[in-house]
Structures are given as structure tokens and as C-alpha cells.
Amino acid sequence: MRNRSTPTRRQFLVAGTMVGTTALAGCSAFSSGNSEKPTLSDFRGSSPLVQDRPDPGGTSIDDLPDLSGTLTLYIGGGEGGLYQQLANLLQQYYDDFSVNVRFSAANQVLTEGKNGQVRADVFWANDAGSLGVVDDAGLTASLSSKITKQVPNRFHTNTWVGVGGRARAIPYNTKQFSKSDIPDTISEFTDTSNLDAKMGWAPTYPAFQTFVTAMRILQGEQKTKAWLKGMKNRGKGGMEQYKDEWFVSNAVADGDIGAGIANHYYAVRVISSRQDAPLDIAFTKGDAGALVDVAGAEVMKGTDKPDLANNFVRHLLSAEAQEFLATWSFAYPMIDGVKPVEQLPPLSKLHPPDLDLTKLANVQPTIDLLRQTGVLD
């Protein structure tokens, strides 16, 4: 199995375009020098995929209590830059509100908790597993029902709430396949008679390891091991390995592979930057391949600003904030009034497995399994 961690020239140029676009956005709408109150256009992304969207529904920021005071926000996960941009927009919206942002993983929060020195008022994590680890340590406070009632039950507890969803998906090359060619379950991909294609994955990437963790919980270690071996040894040279799922999706668009395994938004980001790319996504049903994980937020138990912290989390579920997450990161919004980009089916049409998302934090057995099967070195 080759590790396709080095980008092609075309992928490098596309990546540079995406980074450049984000950087330019950060220098305009998100600049600290912009004294005007942000409008919906500032919250909405600039991708060609989000043009002509209807105004979002749900509760507007204007209908929420004002944010006032200084909030310490810990952000964990790979989307931290975008999350900080949203926090900056909210800071610009209110004259008397400021945010101190620290990029910190759950382990740092746990370390501070053991020392009795948690400095954060709110922890905003990229996945439910990290939220669960902090919650299990007894470091979180109950959220107001005004917050949690807006989100489907599977995407919140009484101490954390999802603010943006990401679905596991199958990006595929439309010159090679149609959507009807893509199997309905992840287990079918080990048999090349179900999809006669070279495929790609990113086993070192955290999202992939979370997905395998879900499979291990749902189907047990032995069936998961068999699936990993079957995928590794499938026909046409097995699986191509990439360093992350954005590269997987680009490889599908380039025709280097016929299909892959990735979070949905990586393929959407490729489509956004390469609109003529022969790329689409399909979703499996009811198994780990259909997992929908969430980024979410929780209020820290030790905060001396519980009202401000709860109000901030409530703002993350406002119409404007959900529009930001749907159109900048292409996440699935968590409230009914905001739609995903039109390239995606609504969240209600997906078929995720019945799974406690907080259990996904325990990835070490998954890493051990990936090494046992030779998927990881």
C-alpha cells in the first residue's frame, strides 16, 4: 500500500487557493479594524456553492440577550481557525463583549481540571468524543433547556450540545460511477464485485480513526478487524493511503481513485474550489459508514460567568452562527431553520447508526487494531 501523502501539483494549487480565500476573508469581514456591526453577509460564506441561499430561519442574534463581559473560550480540533472567526464576529457584534481564545485539546482541559485550575468558561470541541471526556471528568455544568431543545436528541446531552455535524461519506468519481453504483453499507466495499474501483482512505487521520472506533463499538473487534483486512487486500492494488481526507477527495476528483472514505465536507470543499470536478458523494445507511459526529460546546463547571457562558453557547445556535458553519465549513447545521448547502441531503434524510457519540473518545483500542491489521505501521 502506498502512502499518497505528497500532493500533486494540481492539489497543491487548489489547496493554496482555499487557504488564500480564507486568509483574505480573515483580513476583511473578520478584521479587528472593522468597526461596523456584522450583517448576515459577513456570517455567510463566499463560496459559489452558497450563492442565492434563502435567509436562514431560527432565532436571530437580534432576538437573543446581548453578550456582555469577557469570555475565555477553549477551542479544540482542526476547525479551530473557523471557530475563532465566528467568535470574532460575535465579538464585533457587541460593544461590551470580548473573547479570549485559547486553542486547547481535551487533554489540556483535563490536566487543568486535575489541578483544580480550569481557566475556560466554554470548551468548544471538534468532536463529541472530546466533549464526553471532559464531561466524564465532572468538569461541565448543565446547559439551559433553551439551548438543548433546539437540537435533535442524538446530538446533545444536558451538559453539551452539538453546533455543527459532519457525516461519513463516500466521495466517488462521476465519470466512473453513478450514485446507484455505490453500495448501501460499508461492509460491502470489501468485495470488489460490489464496487470495482481503486479506493482511498486516510488511516492516520483522526476522523477515520473515529469512524473505525464507531465500527468497533457497533460490530465488535473481530468484525472490524475482518473489515480492515478485507479493505486493505481488496482487488486492484488494495487501498491507496493519503495523509488526510481532503487529499482523498481530491484524488477521487482527479480520477486517481474511483471512490474513497471521508467526511462529507472535504468533498464539498473540493467541489467548491473545483466546480467542474467529476465528484459527488454518497452515504451508506445504518452502520459506522453513516456516522454523523458533531462539533459542540459545553460550559465549564468552575466558571464564574455561567450566564455569559450559556448565552454564548446559545449564540452558536443562532440563525447567523448556524449559517456561518453551514456555508464556511459546510457542516450540517443543528437547527431546523438553516439548511445545508444544496449539494447535501438534509440531515433528516441521513441514516446514522444508533450510537452514544461520547463513546468515540476511546480511540486507543482502534489504533491498536489498525496496527495489528497492518493498516498503520
mmCIF file of C-alpha atoms in Angstrom:
data_model
loop_
_atom_site.group_PDB
_atom_site.id
_atom_site.type_symbol
_atom_site.label_atom_id
_atom_site.label_comp_id
_atom_site.label_asym_id
_atom_site.label_seq_id
_atom_site.Cartn_x
_atom_site.Cartn_y
_atom_site.Cartn_z
ATOM 1 C CA MET A 1 0.000 0.000 0.000
ATOM 2 C CA ARG A 2 1.492 3.375 -0.982
ATOM 3 C CA ASN A 3 1.147 6.405 1.230
ATOM 4 C CA ARG A 4 -0.008 9.228 -1.004
ATOM 5 C CA SER A 5 0.911 11.962 1.454
ATOM 6 C CA THR A 6 2.611 14.239 -1.072
ATOM 7 C CA PRO A 7 0.157 16.435 -3.012
ATOM 8 C CA THR A 8 0.167 16.592 -6.760
ATOM 9 C CA ARG A 9 0.863 19.999 -8.324
ATOM 10 C CA ARG A 10 -2.843 20.426 -9.032
ATOM 11 C CA GLN A 11 -3.813 19.559 -5.465
ATOM 12 C CA PHE A 12 -1.184 21.956 -4.142
ATOM 13 C CA LEU A 13 -2.565 24.822 -6.219
ATOM 14 C CA VAL A 14 -6.126 24.072 -5.131
ATOM 15 C CA ALA A 15 -5.045 23.923 -1.505
ATOM 16 C CA GLY A 16 -3.310 27.255 -1.874
ATOM 17 C CA THR A 17 -6.435 28.781 -3.386
ATOM 18 C CA MET A 18 -8.562 27.568 -0.479
ATOM 19 C CA VAL A 19 -6.124 28.843 2.141
ATOM 20 C CA GLY A 20 -5.758 32.139 0.338
ATOM 21 C CA THR A 21 -9.512 32.642 0.205
ATOM 22 C CA THR A 22 -9.810 32.022 3.925
ATOM 23 C CA ALA A 23 -6.919 34.362 4.656
ATOM 24 C CA LEU A 24 -8.489 37.127 2.589
ATOM 25 C CA ALA A 25 -11.758 36.654 4.410
ATOM 26 C CA GLY A 26 -9.914 36.978 7.697
ATOM 27 C CA CYS A 27 -8.479 40.327 6.558
ATOM 28 C CA SER A 28 -11.848 41.806 5.649
ATOM 29 C CA ALA A 29 -15.029 40.758 7.408
ATOM 30 C CA PHE A 30 -13.111 39.376 10.383
ATOM 31 C CA SER A 31 -10.619 42.205 10.806
ATOM 32 C CA SER A 32 -10.447 43.805 14.242
ATOM 33 C CA GLY A 33 -10.339 47.120 12.413
ATOM 34 C CA ASN A 34 -13.875 46.680 11.098
ATOM 35 C CA SER A 35 -15.996 48.759 13.491
ATOM 36 C CA GLU A 36 -19.350 48.137 11.806
ATOM 37 C CA LYS A 37 -21.726 45.557 13.258
ATOM 38 C CA PRO A 38 -21.564 42.362 11.156
ATOM 39 C CA THR A 39 -24.507 41.598 8.901
ATOM 40 C CA LEU A 40 -25.778 38.293 7.524
ATOM 41 C CA SER A 41 -23.450 38.647 4.536
ATOM 42 C CA ASP A 42 -20.495 38.643 6.940
ATOM 43 C CA PHE A 43 -21.690 35.421 8.523
ATOM 44 C CA ARG A 44 -22.367 33.760 5.167
ATOM 45 C CA GLY A 45 -19.508 32.176 3.248
ATOM 46 C CA SER A 46 -18.379 33.410 -0.157
ATOM 47 C CA SER A 47 -18.193 30.062 -1.968
ATOM 48 C CA PRO A 48 -20.030 29.742 -5.304
ATOM 49 C CA LEU A 49 -21.985 26.921 -3.646
ATOM 50 C CA VAL A 50 -23.755 29.301 -1.270
ATOM 51 C CA GLN A 51 -24.966 31.941 -3.694
ATOM 52 C CA ASP A 52 -28.706 32.663 -3.818
ATOM 53 C CA ARG A 53 -29.399 30.927 -0.492
ATOM 54 C CA PRO A 54 -32.588 31.950 1.294
ATOM 55 C CA ASP A 55 -32.244 33.816 4.552
ATOM 56 C CA PRO A 56 -31.799 31.383 7.448
ATOM 57 C CA GLY A 57 -34.609 30.646 9.868
ATOM 58 C CA GLY A 58 -34.336 30.035 13.578
ATOM 59 C CA THR A 59 -33.607 32.565 16.294
ATOM 60 C CA SER A 60 -31.642 35.607 15.138
ATOM 61 C CA ILE A 61 -28.864 37.129 17.211
ATOM 62 C CA ASP A 62 -31.059 40.228 17.458
ATOM 63 C CA ASP A 63 -33.606 38.197 19.429
ATOM 64 C CA LEU A 64 -31.083 36.893 21.980
ATOM 65 C CA PRO A 65 -29.860 38.606 25.146
ATOM 66 C CA ASP A 66 -26.786 40.723 24.487
ATOM 67 C CA LEU A 67 -23.366 39.233 25.145
ATOM 68 C CA SER A 68 -21.554 41.360 27.682
ATOM 69 C CA GLY A 69 -18.276 40.796 29.514
ATOM 70 C CA THR A 70 -15.115 38.825 28.800
ATOM 71 C CA LEU A 71 -15.353 35.115 27.963
ATOM 72 C CA THR A 72 -12.464 32.647 27.997
ATOM 73 C CA LEU A 73 -13.026 30.143 25.195
ATOM 74 C CA TYR A 74 -11.018 26.964 24.690
ATOM 75 C CA ILE A 75 -11.196 25.585 21.151
ATOM 76 C CA GLY A 76 -10.121 22.031 20.325
ATOM 77 C CA GLY A 77 -9.820 20.381 16.909
ATOM 78 C CA GLY A 78 -8.837 21.008 13.325
ATOM 79 C CA GLU A 79 -11.556 23.561 12.566
ATOM 80 C CA GLY A 80 -10.265 25.958 15.221
ATOM 81 C CA GLY A 81 -9.458 28.764 12.816
ATOM 82 C CA LEU A 82 -13.010 28.908 11.529
ATOM 83 C CA TYR A 83 -14.417 28.700 15.033
ATOM 84 C CA GLN A 84 -12.262 31.619 16.077
ATOM 85 C CA GLN A 85 -13.545 33.603 13.097
ATOM 86 C CA LEU A 86 -17.105 33.018 14.285
ATOM 87 C CA ALA A 87 -16.161 34.024 17.832
ATOM 88 C CA ASN A 88 -14.585 37.190 16.413
ATOM 89 C CA LEU A 89 -17.785 38.019 14.547
ATOM 90 C CA LEU A 90 -19.787 37.711 17.748
ATOM 91 C CA GLN A 91 -17.220 39.900 19.477
ATOM 92 C CA GLN A 92 -17.665 42.526 16.770
ATOM 93 C CA TYR A 93 -21.432 42.336 17.129
ATOM 94 C CA TYR A 94 -21.402 43.587 20.724
ATOM 95 C CA ASP A 95 -19.553 46.632 22.025
ATOM 96 C CA ASP A 96 -19.184 45.251 25.560
ATOM 97 C CA PHE A 97 -18.182 41.670 24.709
ATOM 98 C CA SER A 98 -14.705 40.232 24.242
ATOM 99 C CA VAL A 99 -13.385 36.691 23.792
ATOM 100 C CA ASN A 100 -10.070 35.311 24.943
ATOM 101 C CA VAL A 101 -9.429 32.314 22.693
ATOM 102 C CA ARG A 102 -7.036 29.522 23.524
ATOM 103 C CA PHE A 103 -6.532 26.529 21.249
ATOM 104 C CA SER A 104 -6.590 23.599 23.642
ATOM 105 C CA ALA A 105 -7.421 19.919 23.287
ATOM 106 C CA ALA A 106 -9.479 17.984 25.792
ATOM 107 C CA ASN A 107 -6.319 16.642 27.440
ATOM 108 C CA GLN A 108 -5.295 20.160 28.429
ATOM 109 C CA VAL A 109 -8.718 20.792 29.957
ATOM 110 C CA LEU A 110 -8.427 17.526 31.880
ATOM 111 C CA THR A 111 -4.967 18.446 33.155
ATOM 112 C CA GLU A 112 -6.233 21.790 34.394
ATOM 113 C CA GLY A 113 -9.213 20.023 35.956
ATOM 114 C CA LYS A 114 -6.962 17.663 37.921
ATOM 115 C CA ASN A 115 -5.098 20.671 39.236
ATOM 116 C CA GLY A 116 -8.321 22.477 40.062
ATOM 117 C CA GLN A 117 -7.424 25.291 37.684
ATOM 118 C CA VAL A 118 -9.742 25.140 34.677
ATOM 119 C CA ARG A 119 -9.456 28.587 33.123
ATOM 120 C CA ALA A 120 -12.069 28.168 30.402
ATOM 121 C CA ASP A 121 -15.659 29.341 30.607
ATOM 122 C CA VAL A 122 -16.625 27.362 27.472
ATOM 123 C CA PHE A 123 -14.973 24.416 25.723
ATOM 124 C CA TRP A 124 -15.771 24.178 22.011
ATOM 125 C CA ALA A 125 -14.574 20.847 20.627
ATOM 126 C CA ASN A 126 -14.422 19.446 17.126
ATOM 127 C CA ASP A 127 -15.989 16.102 18.102
ATOM 128 C CA ALA A 128 -18.422 14.635 20.603
ATOM 129 C CA GLY A 129 -15.809 12.252 21.987
ATOM 130 C CA SER A 130 -13.741 15.154 23.329
ATOM 131 C CA LEU A 131 -16.846 16.703 24.842
ATOM 132 C CA GLY A 132 -17.623 13.385 26.503
ATOM 133 C CA VAL A 133 -14.158 13.003 28.005
ATOM 134 C CA VAL A 134 -14.387 16.407 29.669
ATOM 135 C CA ASP A 135 -17.940 15.721 30.804
ATOM 136 C CA ASP A 136 -16.998 12.315 32.258
ATOM 137 C CA ALA A 137 -14.332 14.057 34.343
ATOM 138 C CA GLY A 138 -17.061 16.072 36.060
ATOM 139 C CA LEU A 139 -15.849 19.390 34.676
ATOM 140 C CA THR A 140 -19.051 20.573 32.966
ATOM 141 C CA ALA A 141 -22.206 22.344 34.080
ATOM 142 C CA SER A 142 -25.774 21.703 32.966
ATOM 143 C CA LEU A 143 -26.933 23.695 29.948
ATOM 144 C CA SER A 144 -30.125 25.661 29.788
ATOM 145 C CA SER A 145 -33.020 23.825 28.139
ATOM 146 C CA LYS A 146 -33.399 26.873 25.884
ATOM 147 C CA ILE A 147 -30.178 25.680 24.279
ATOM 148 C CA THR A 148 -30.593 21.919 24.106
ATOM 149 C CA LYS A 149 -34.219 21.846 22.925
ATOM 150 C CA GLN A 150 -33.166 23.313 19.575
ATOM 151 C CA VAL A 151 -31.009 20.298 18.655
ATOM 152 C CA PRO A 152 -32.038 16.685 17.872
ATOM 153 C CA ASN A 153 -31.738 14.413 20.914
ATOM 154 C CA ARG A 154 -28.930 12.314 19.449
ATOM 155 C CA PHE A 155 -26.740 15.424 19.210
ATOM 156 C CA HIS A 156 -26.874 16.737 22.770
ATOM 157 C CA THR A 157 -26.948 15.789 26.438
ATOM 158 C CA ASN A 158 -27.834 18.057 29.333
ATOM 159 C CA THR A 159 -24.176 19.177 29.556
ATOM 160 C CA TRP A 160 -23.067 19.568 25.920
ATOM 161 C CA VAL A 161 -24.746 20.457 22.664
ATOM 162 C CA GLY A 162 -23.795 19.904 19.042
ATOM 163 C CA VAL A 163 -23.392 23.040 16.939
ATOM 164 C CA GLY A 164 -22.303 21.513 13.608
ATOM 165 C CA GLY A 165 -22.470 17.996 12.159
ATOM 166 C CA ARG A 166 -20.216 16.016 9.864
ATOM 167 C CA ALA A 167 -21.273 12.833 8.150
ATOM 168 C CA ARG A 168 -19.087 9.993 6.947
ATOM 169 C CA ALA A 169 -19.481 9.718 3.209
ATOM 170 C CA ILE A 170 -18.254 8.035 0.056
ATOM 171 C CA PRO A 171 -16.825 10.546 -2.440
ATOM 172 C CA TYR A 172 -16.889 8.979 -5.903
ATOM 173 C CA ASN A 173 -15.815 9.903 -9.412
ATOM 174 C CA THR A 174 -18.872 10.602 -11.563
ATOM 175 C CA LYS A 175 -17.050 9.662 -14.776
ATOM 176 C CA GLN A 176 -16.600 6.162 -13.398
ATOM 177 C CA PHE A 177 -19.776 5.624 -11.370
ATOM 178 C CA SER A 178 -23.290 6.827 -10.728
ATOM 179 C CA LYS A 179 -24.783 7.149 -7.258
ATOM 180 C CA SER A 180 -26.748 3.935 -7.713
ATOM 181 C CA ASP A 181 -23.431 2.053 -8.107
ATOM 182 C CA ILE A 182 -22.345 2.887 -4.550
ATOM 183 C CA PRO A 183 -23.168 0.120 -2.015
ATOM 184 C CA ASP A 184 -25.596 0.895 0.823
ATOM 185 C CA THR A 185 -23.384 -0.492 3.597
ATOM 186 C CA ILE A 186 -19.725 -0.053 4.397
ATOM 187 C CA SER A 187 -19.215 -3.816 4.729
ATOM 188 C CA GLU A 188 -19.966 -4.325 1.033
ATOM 189 C CA PHE A 189 -16.869 -2.396 -0.046
ATOM 190 C CA THR A 190 -14.520 -5.273 0.788
ATOM 191 C CA ASP A 191 -15.953 -7.216 -2.168
ATOM 192 C CA THR A 192 -14.820 -5.571 -5.393
ATOM 193 C CA SER A 193 -17.750 -7.108 -7.241
ATOM 194 C CA ASN A 194 -19.890 -4.537 -5.380
ATOM 195 C CA LEU A 195 -17.685 -1.628 -6.489
ATOM 196 C CA ASP A 196 -14.947 -2.414 -8.980
ATOM 197 C CA ALA A 197 -12.699 0.533 -8.213
ATOM 198 C CA LYS A 198 -9.428 1.545 -6.682
ATOM 199 C CA MET A 199 -10.296 3.267 -3.404
ATOM 200 C CA GLY A 200 -8.560 5.568 -0.927
ATOM 201 C CA TRP A 201 -8.560 6.255 2.801
ATOM 202 C CA ALA A 202 -6.568 8.176 5.423
ATOM 203 C CA PRO A 203 -5.894 5.820 8.361
ATOM 204 C CA THR A 204 -3.693 8.279 10.269
ATOM 205 C CA TYR A 205 -6.408 10.933 10.202
ATOM 206 C CA PRO A 206 -8.451 11.383 13.433
ATOM 207 C CA ALA A 207 -11.812 11.343 11.626
ATOM 208 C CA PHE A 208 -11.007 7.960 10.100
ATOM 209 C CA GLN A 209 -9.983 6.576 13.477
ATOM 210 C CA THR A 210 -13.245 7.847 14.991
ATOM 211 C CA PHE A 211 -15.156 6.075 12.233
ATOM 212 C CA VAL A 212 -13.324 2.785 12.910
ATOM 213 C CA THR A 213 -13.988 3.286 16.624
ATOM 214 C CA ALA A 214 -17.690 3.509 15.819
ATOM 215 C CA MET A 215 -17.443 0.269 13.850
ATOM 216 C CA ARG A 216 -15.641 -1.412 16.727
ATOM 217 C CA ILE A 217 -18.390 -0.352 19.162
ATOM 218 C CA LEU A 218 -21.233 -1.305 16.844
ATOM 219 C CA GLN A 219 -19.916 -4.566 15.368
ATOM 220 C CA GLY A 220 -17.191 -5.732 17.733
ATOM 221 C CA GLU A 221 -13.465 -6.060 17.352
ATOM 222 C CA GLN A 222 -13.391 -9.235 15.267
ATOM 223 C CA LYS A 223 -15.760 -7.983 12.558
ATOM 224 C CA THR A 224 -13.937 -4.669 12.459
ATOM 225 C CA LYS A 225 -10.604 -6.445 12.088
ATOM 226 C CA ALA A 226 -12.020 -8.542 9.247
ATOM 227 C CA TRP A 227 -13.310 -5.409 7.513
ATOM 228 C CA LEU A 228 -9.952 -3.647 7.793
ATOM 229 C CA LYS A 229 -8.139 -6.664 6.376
ATOM 230 C CA GLY A 230 -10.703 -7.012 3.604
ATOM 231 C CA MET A 231 -10.349 -3.375 2.602
ATOM 232 C CA LYS A 232 -6.562 -3.480 2.769
ATOM 233 C CA ASN A 233 -6.469 -6.520 0.500
ATOM 234 C CA ARG A 234 -9.278 -5.660 -1.885
ATOM 235 C CA GLY A 235 -8.590 -6.001 -5.600
ATOM 236 C CA LYS A 236 -6.941 -3.581 -7.995
ATOM 237 C CA GLY A 237 -3.953 -2.964 -5.747
ATOM 238 C CA GLY A 238 -5.776 -2.593 -2.447
ATOM 239 C CA MET A 239 -6.303 0.806 -0.913
ATOM 240 C CA GLU A 240 -4.347 3.975 -1.642
ATOM 241 C CA GLN A 241 -3.371 5.726 1.562
ATOM 242 C CA TYR A 242 -3.439 9.523 1.961
ATOM 243 C CA LYS A 243 -2.470 11.817 4.799
ATOM 244 C CA ASP A 244 -5.942 13.302 5.214
ATOM 245 C CA GLU A 245 -9.417 13.126 3.755
ATOM 246 C CA TRP A 246 -9.163 16.314 1.742
ATOM 247 C CA PHE A 247 -6.447 14.589 -0.297
ATOM 248 C CA VAL A 248 -8.665 11.516 -0.602
ATOM 249 C CA SER A 249 -11.446 13.640 -2.068
ATOM 250 C CA ASN A 250 -9.071 15.409 -4.453
ATOM 251 C CA ALA A 251 -7.694 12.071 -5.632
ATOM 252 C CA VAL A 252 -11.230 10.966 -6.457
ATOM 253 C CA ALA A 253 -11.824 14.185 -8.389
ATOM 254 C CA ASP A 254 -8.544 13.654 -10.276
ATOM 255 C CA GLY A 255 -9.554 10.107 -11.222
ATOM 256 C CA ASP A 256 -6.555 8.606 -9.432
ATOM 257 C CA ILE A 257 -9.028 6.506 -7.472
ATOM 258 C CA GLY A 258 -12.683 5.760 -8.171
ATOM 259 C CA ALA A 259 -14.023 6.306 -4.662
ATOM 260 C CA GLY A 260 -12.899 6.952 -1.115
ATOM 261 C CA ILE A 261 -13.909 7.210 2.511
ATOM 262 C CA ALA A 262 -14.069 10.692 4.039
ATOM 263 C CA ASN A 263 -16.101 13.201 5.981
ATOM 264 C CA HIS A 264 -18.661 14.823 3.719
ATOM 265 C CA TYR A 265 -17.348 18.364 3.875
ATOM 266 C CA TYR A 266 -13.970 17.532 2.343
ATOM 267 C CA ALA A 267 -15.642 16.525 -0.895
ATOM 268 C CA VAL A 268 -17.866 19.621 -0.755
ATOM 269 C CA ARG A 269 -14.787 21.813 -0.307
ATOM 270 C CA VAL A 270 -13.195 20.212 -3.360
ATOM 271 C CA ILE A 271 -16.400 20.767 -5.350
ATOM 272 C CA SER A 272 -16.450 24.381 -4.169
ATOM 273 C CA SER A 273 -12.911 25.033 -5.365
ATOM 274 C CA ARG A 274 -13.139 22.849 -8.490
ATOM 275 C CA GLN A 275 -16.690 23.196 -9.721
ATOM 276 C CA ASP A 276 -16.121 21.159 -12.880
ATOM 277 C CA ALA A 277 -14.581 18.262 -10.979
ATOM 278 C CA PRO A 278 -16.285 14.905 -11.655
ATOM 279 C CA LEU A 279 -17.020 14.407 -7.958
ATOM 280 C CA ASP A 280 -20.110 13.620 -5.922
ATOM 281 C CA ILE A 281 -20.813 11.966 -2.571
ATOM 282 C CA ALA A 282 -22.993 9.076 -1.438
ATOM 283 C CA PHE A 283 -23.974 7.944 2.051
ATOM 284 C CA THR A 284 -24.271 4.466 3.486
ATOM 285 C CA LYS A 285 -27.114 3.534 5.823
ATOM 286 C CA GLY A 286 -27.328 2.479 9.444
ATOM 287 C CA ASP A 287 -23.700 1.476 10.000
ATOM 288 C CA ALA A 288 -20.419 3.095 11.010
ATOM 289 C CA GLY A 289 -20.022 4.330 7.453
ATOM 290 C CA ALA A 290 -23.093 6.500 8.065
ATOM 291 C CA LEU A 291 -21.782 8.001 11.295
ATOM 292 C CA VAL A 292 -22.740 11.613 11.988
ATOM 293 C CA ASP A 293 -20.434 13.184 14.563
ATOM 294 C CA VAL A 294 -20.729 16.727 15.869
ATOM 295 C CA ALA A 295 -18.632 19.644 16.933
ATOM 296 C CA GLY A 296 -20.138 21.046 20.081
ATOM 297 C CA ALA A 297 -19.789 23.210 23.141
ATOM 298 C CA GLU A 298 -20.064 22.813 26.893
ATOM 299 C CA VAL A 299 -19.955 25.227 29.822
ATOM 300 C CA MET A 300 -17.285 24.575 32.422
ATOM 301 C CA LYS A 301 -18.483 23.896 35.961
ATOM 302 C CA GLY A 302 -15.952 26.231 37.550
ATOM 303 C CA THR A 303 -16.864 29.306 35.513
ATOM 304 C CA ASP A 304 -17.749 32.429 37.449
ATOM 305 C CA LYS A 305 -19.714 33.628 34.397
ATOM 306 C CA PRO A 306 -22.363 30.920 33.905
ATOM 307 C CA ASP A 307 -24.928 33.289 32.369
ATOM 308 C CA LEU A 308 -22.462 34.673 29.835
ATOM 309 C CA ALA A 309 -21.173 31.183 29.020
ATOM 310 C CA ASN A 310 -24.676 29.791 28.437
ATOM 311 C CA ASN A 311 -25.624 32.834 26.389
ATOM 312 C CA PHE A 312 -22.523 32.379 24.216
ATOM 313 C CA VAL A 313 -23.393 28.739 23.530
ATOM 314 C CA ARG A 314 -26.921 29.855 22.725
ATOM 315 C CA HIS A 315 -25.460 32.281 20.183
ATOM 316 C CA LEU A 316 -23.670 29.376 18.464
ATOM 317 C CA LEU A 317 -27.142 28.059 17.619
ATOM 318 C CA SER A 318 -28.421 31.394 16.333
ATOM 319 C CA ALA A 319 -29.541 31.653 12.722
ATOM 320 C CA GLU A 320 -26.446 33.662 11.796
ATOM 321 C CA ALA A 321 -23.940 31.376 13.517
ATOM 322 C CA GLN A 322 -25.504 28.263 12.021
ATOM 323 C CA GLU A 323 -25.429 29.916 8.602
ATOM 324 C CA PHE A 324 -21.723 30.582 9.157
ATOM 325 C CA LEU A 325 -20.977 26.940 9.968
ATOM 326 C CA ALA A 326 -23.114 25.691 7.065
ATOM 327 C CA THR A 327 -21.540 27.970 4.477
ATOM 328 C CA TRP A 328 -17.947 28.383 5.660
ATOM 329 C CA SER A 329 -17.134 24.874 6.876
ATOM 330 C CA PHE A 330 -20.004 23.110 5.013
ATOM 331 C CA ALA A 331 -21.067 21.487 8.280
ATOM 332 C CA TYR A 332 -24.560 20.197 8.853
ATOM 333 C CA PRO A 333 -26.476 22.853 10.809
ATOM 334 C CA MET A 334 -28.091 21.670 14.031
ATOM 335 C CA ILE A 335 -31.263 23.785 13.949
ATOM 336 C CA ASP A 336 -34.282 23.356 11.686
ATOM 337 C CA GLY A 337 -34.249 26.844 10.212
ATOM 338 C CA VAL A 338 -30.884 26.571 8.468
ATOM 339 C CA LYS A 339 -30.269 24.275 5.507
ATOM 340 C CA PRO A 340 -27.021 22.616 4.488
ATOM 341 C CA VAL A 341 -25.555 23.614 1.141
ATOM 342 C CA GLU A 342 -27.632 22.284 -1.721
ATOM 343 C CA GLN A 343 -25.069 19.612 -2.607
ATOM 344 C CA LEU A 344 -26.091 17.781 0.597
ATOM 345 C CA PRO A 345 -29.255 15.935 1.545
ATOM 346 C CA PRO A 346 -30.915 17.301 4.694
ATOM 347 C CA LEU A 347 -29.770 15.795 7.971
ATOM 348 C CA SER A 348 -33.196 14.187 8.405
ATOM 349 C CA LYS A 349 -32.597 12.112 5.244
ATOM 350 C CA LEU A 350 -29.396 10.519 6.529
ATOM 351 C CA HIS A 351 -29.389 7.159 8.318
ATOM 352 C CA PRO A 352 -26.743 7.274 11.057
ATOM 353 C CA PRO A 353 -26.360 4.346 13.458
ATOM 354 C CA ASP A 354 -27.833 4.479 16.954
ATOM 355 C CA LEU A 355 -24.690 5.273 18.934
ATOM 356 C CA ASP A 356 -23.685 7.255 22.003
ATOM 357 C CA LEU A 357 -21.249 9.679 20.388
ATOM 358 C CA THR A 358 -19.328 10.295 23.605
ATOM 359 C CA LYS A 359 -18.021 6.711 23.448
ATOM 360 C CA LEU A 360 -15.983 7.646 20.396
ATOM 361 C CA ALA A 361 -13.292 9.228 22.564
ATOM 362 C CA ASN A 362 -11.651 5.874 23.361
ATOM 363 C CA VAL A 363 -9.542 5.510 20.215
ATOM 364 C CA GLN A 364 -6.530 3.655 21.628
ATOM 365 C CA PRO A 365 -8.069 0.186 21.038
ATOM 366 C CA THR A 366 -8.784 1.335 17.487
ATOM 367 C CA ILE A 367 -5.174 2.399 16.923
ATOM 368 C CA ASP A 368 -4.044 -0.968 18.275
ATOM 369 C CA LEU A 369 -6.380 -2.696 15.836
ATOM 370 C CA LEU A 370 -5.150 -0.636 12.904
ATOM 371 C CA ARG A 371 -1.590 -1.662 13.744
ATOM 372 C CA GLN A 372 -2.497 -5.323 14.181
ATOM 373 C CA THR A 373 -4.018 -5.387 10.711
ATOM 374 C CA GLY A 374 -1.105 -3.543 9.124
ATOM 375 C CA VAL A 375 -3.251 -0.568 8.170
ATOM 376 C CA LEU A 376 -0.999 1.584 10.363
ATOM 377 C CA ASP A 377 2.730 0.995 10.730
#
